[in-house]
Amino acid sequence: MVFTNKLWTVTALVLLLVSCVTGVRKGRPSDTPLFYGQGTGATVTQSLNAAKQDVLRQVIDIILSKEVRTAKHDELDGLFFSTSQANAYFLTDSLQVLAQGKDGELFYSSIGIRVDLKAVIRTLEGNNIYGGLVKPGAEVLLEDREPPATVAVPNGTPGAPGRAAETGGGTAKPAPISEKTAVISAYLDSLTFLVYFDADTRVDPFLMKAAVGIANRYLVENGVNLIDLDIVESIKRDQELAYEAQIGEPVGLIQWIAQKLNADIYVEIGAETSSETRDGNYYGQANVTLKFFDSSTAALLASATYRSPRTFSTSSELDAVNNAIQSSVYQAMPAAVDQAYRRVEKMAAEGIPYELIILKPPDSRLMRDFMKELESRTRKVEIMSQSADEARYRVYLIGAIEDLQDIVFDIADSMQELSYLELVYLRGKSITFTSGL
């Protein structure tokens, strides 16, 4: 995501948007047309998502006939206009923020972004929604929209993007995007999830793996980064003995795997089921629990439960129970994911956590001086472990991990004993250096 953190005028912002996003393609129909949208929300992330939903509403209004939109209103609402993660329908790298700020208790965002029409059409066809420009086998192309003449600030009314705020008889100018807001928004968009089932559940593992598949399907549909189940299973199978050999590690197996794979959040699915056969028909019911955890600390980020209505199958009780579990997971995911994002956003405001490892550290007194200097340049530093072989820290910073890398090198340049410090490894939210001693 591309943000601007300078106080530009609305005119300059619009000119930037036209020059950076439209390029030479303006006026040419394409399957990735540029649209503009506005939205409000209780958080920055929600306002951006509302702006994306506004764009999707505009697109659907163009490509589907009014009759189809009316007949399929509820389905379209669930697929496009109420989705908590709309990134699956956009080229997210094309996002330009025209304005972003806070008006009263609400955040607002005004954006320009390219729509992935092929993704929109696939979703419509997958749900058997046709009409207007959407016909079997037809290619849908749209022209770029014209940039807005002004960027309006909402008047504090939820669900009314695009209205100007009345302040002293004039129209309020949009506030500049703060660096902190931009960093946190980018961090939220980069979050990676790992989903697995609770090892203590008594439900058939085959059904629970299918439940994981449904949860992953929801994340994919909403443009969320995730670790594939096959990769998780491979790590679990190949490295379970290595995990068990780490005596004293207060970390569960799934959390350990999540850390190994650099997942920010891991999800455990639990289920209780019941089934019966009556008059040759099979019935099942499921009570599903989703728990989202921070991979670094195992802190609970979100929890949601859903009890399915009794499901029916003509083939077997297993099939009936499978239907119940999968429908329950899919119903519980939106609220749980939204809850997790809200919690992470709140936590990130106090600093994004990173793991910093120094191999072959100098003496403990010198490392104490290093830590004090690090604390002065970040939000908070915690010692996780320290030995002659390595010093491990958790560093909270409003910035990217590359910013932490620069801070460490800068401190090392000021300390003669660390003048040979070298980067060994950087991945996800973990960075490792060696002292060179």
PDB file of N, CA and C in Angstrom, residues 26-27 31 57 60 72 117 159 187 211 221 226 235 261 269 280 304 316 321 333 377 398 433:
ATOM      1  N   LYS A  26      -5.155   5.832 -19.209  1.00  0.00           N
ATOM      2  CA  LYS A  26      -6.409   6.535 -19.024  1.00  0.00           C
ATOM      3  C   LYS A  26      -7.234   6.520 -20.310  1.00  0.00           C
ATOM      4  N   GLY A  27      -8.512   6.175 -20.178  1.00  0.00           N
ATOM      5  CA  GLY A  27      -9.420   6.168 -21.304  1.00  0.00           C
ATOM      6  C   GLY A  27      -9.474   4.861 -22.055  1.00  0.00           C
ATOM      7  N   ASP A  31      -9.240  -4.699 -17.881  1.00  0.00           N
ATOM      8  CA  ASP A  31      -9.785  -5.529 -16.809  1.00  0.00           C
ATOM      9  C   ASP A  31      -9.228  -5.121 -15.449  1.00  0.00           C
ATOM     10  N   ARG A  57     -19.119  -1.242  -4.941  1.00  0.00           N
ATOM     11  CA  ARG A  57     -20.526  -0.910  -5.207  1.00  0.00           C
ATOM     12  C   ARG A  57     -20.661  -0.196  -6.551  1.00  0.00           C
ATOM     13  N   ILE A  60     -20.172  -2.868  -9.337  1.00  0.00           N
ATOM     14  CA  ILE A  60     -21.343  -3.748  -9.466  1.00  0.00           C
ATOM     15  C   ILE A  60     -22.510  -3.007 -10.107  1.00  0.00           C
ATOM     16  N   LYS A  72     -30.626 -10.038  -6.290  1.00  0.00           N
ATOM     17  CA  LYS A  72     -29.492 -10.677  -5.609  1.00  0.00           C
ATOM     18  C   LYS A  72     -28.878  -9.756  -4.551  1.00  0.00           C
ATOM     19  N   LEU A 117     -11.090  -6.846 -12.202  1.00  0.00           N
ATOM     20  CA  LEU A 117     -12.403  -7.255 -12.713  1.00  0.00           C
ATOM     21  C   LEU A 117     -12.526  -8.766 -12.863  1.00  0.00           C
ATOM     22  N   GLY A 159     -21.554   5.461   7.389  1.00  0.00           N
ATOM     23  CA  GLY A 159     -22.169   4.955   6.166  1.00  0.00           C
ATOM     24  C   GLY A 159     -22.495   6.048   5.173  1.00  0.00           C
ATOM     25  N   TYR A 187       1.350  -2.449   8.046  1.00  0.00           N
ATOM     26  CA  TYR A 187       1.603  -3.641   8.871  1.00  0.00           C
ATOM     27  C   TYR A 187       0.381  -4.555   8.903  1.00  0.00           C
ATOM     28  N   ALA A 211     -12.189 -28.436   7.885  1.00  0.00           N
ATOM     29  CA  ALA A 211     -12.561 -27.164   8.516  1.00  0.00           C
ATOM     30  C   ALA A 211     -11.455 -26.127   8.325  1.00  0.00           C
ATOM     31  N   GLU A 221     -10.212 -15.627  -0.073  1.00  0.00           N
ATOM     32  CA  GLU A 221     -11.251 -14.833  -0.732  1.00  0.00           C
ATOM     33  C   GLU A 221     -11.191 -13.369  -0.305  1.00  0.00           C
ATOM     34  N   LEU A 226      -1.694 -16.140   4.050  1.00  0.00           N
ATOM     35  CA  LEU A 226      -1.819 -17.309   4.911  1.00  0.00           C
ATOM     36  C   LEU A 226      -0.764 -18.348   4.568  1.00  0.00           C
ATOM     37  N   ILE A 235       5.748 -29.462   8.068  1.00  0.00           N
ATOM     38  CA  ILE A 235       6.585 -29.028   9.189  1.00  0.00           C
ATOM     39  C   ILE A 235       6.238 -29.824  10.441  1.00  0.00           C
ATOM     40  N   LEU A 261       7.500 -20.490  10.592  1.00  0.00           N
ATOM     41  CA  LEU A 261       7.042 -20.087   9.260  1.00  0.00           C
ATOM     42  C   LEU A 261       6.762 -18.580   9.169  1.00  0.00           C
ATOM     43  N   ILE A 269      -8.871 -24.186  15.562  1.00  0.00           N
ATOM     44  CA  ILE A 269     -10.290 -24.499  15.392  1.00  0.00           C
ATOM     45  C   ILE A 269     -10.647 -25.671  16.296  1.00  0.00           C
ATOM     46  N   GLY A 280     -33.821 -43.351   7.548  1.00  0.00           N
ATOM     47  CA  GLY A 280     -32.925 -43.453   6.397  1.00  0.00           C
ATOM     48  C   GLY A 280     -32.225 -42.159   6.029  1.00  0.00           C
ATOM     49  N   ALA A 304     -14.345 -16.642  18.698  1.00  0.00           N
ATOM     50  CA  ALA A 304     -15.719 -16.625  18.179  1.00  0.00           C
ATOM     51  C   ALA A 304     -16.264 -18.051  18.161  1.00  0.00           C
ATOM     52  N   SER A 316     -24.449 -40.083   4.582  1.00  0.00           N
ATOM     53  CA  SER A 316     -23.909 -40.618   5.830  1.00  0.00           C
ATOM     54  C   SER A 316     -23.955 -39.561   6.926  1.00  0.00           C
ATOM     55  N   VAL A 321     -22.216 -34.248   9.415  1.00  0.00           N
ATOM     56  CA  VAL A 321     -21.385 -33.540  10.386  1.00  0.00           C
ATOM     57  C   VAL A 321     -20.373 -32.647   9.671  1.00  0.00           C
ATOM     58  N   MET A 333     -15.966 -17.055  10.824  1.00  0.00           N
ATOM     59  CA  MET A 333     -14.728 -16.388  10.417  1.00  0.00           C
ATOM     60  C   MET A 333     -14.821 -14.859  10.321  1.00  0.00           C
ATOM     61  N   ARG A 377      15.591   4.613  21.250  1.00  0.00           N
ATOM     62  CA  ARG A 377      15.225   4.836  19.846  1.00  0.00           C
ATOM     63  C   ARG A 377      13.985   4.059  19.423  1.00  0.00           C
ATOM     64  N   ILE A 398       7.458   1.619  16.041  1.00  0.00           N
ATOM     65  CA  ILE A 398       6.538   2.103  15.006  1.00  0.00           C
ATOM     66  C   ILE A 398       7.362   2.266  13.734  1.00  0.00           C
ATOM     67  N   PHE A 433      21.708 -10.756  13.869  1.00  0.00           N
ATOM     68  CA  PHE A 433      23.038 -10.213  13.592  1.00  0.00           C
ATOM     69  C   PHE A 433      24.073 -11.103  14.288  1.00  0.00           C
TER      70      PHE A 433
END
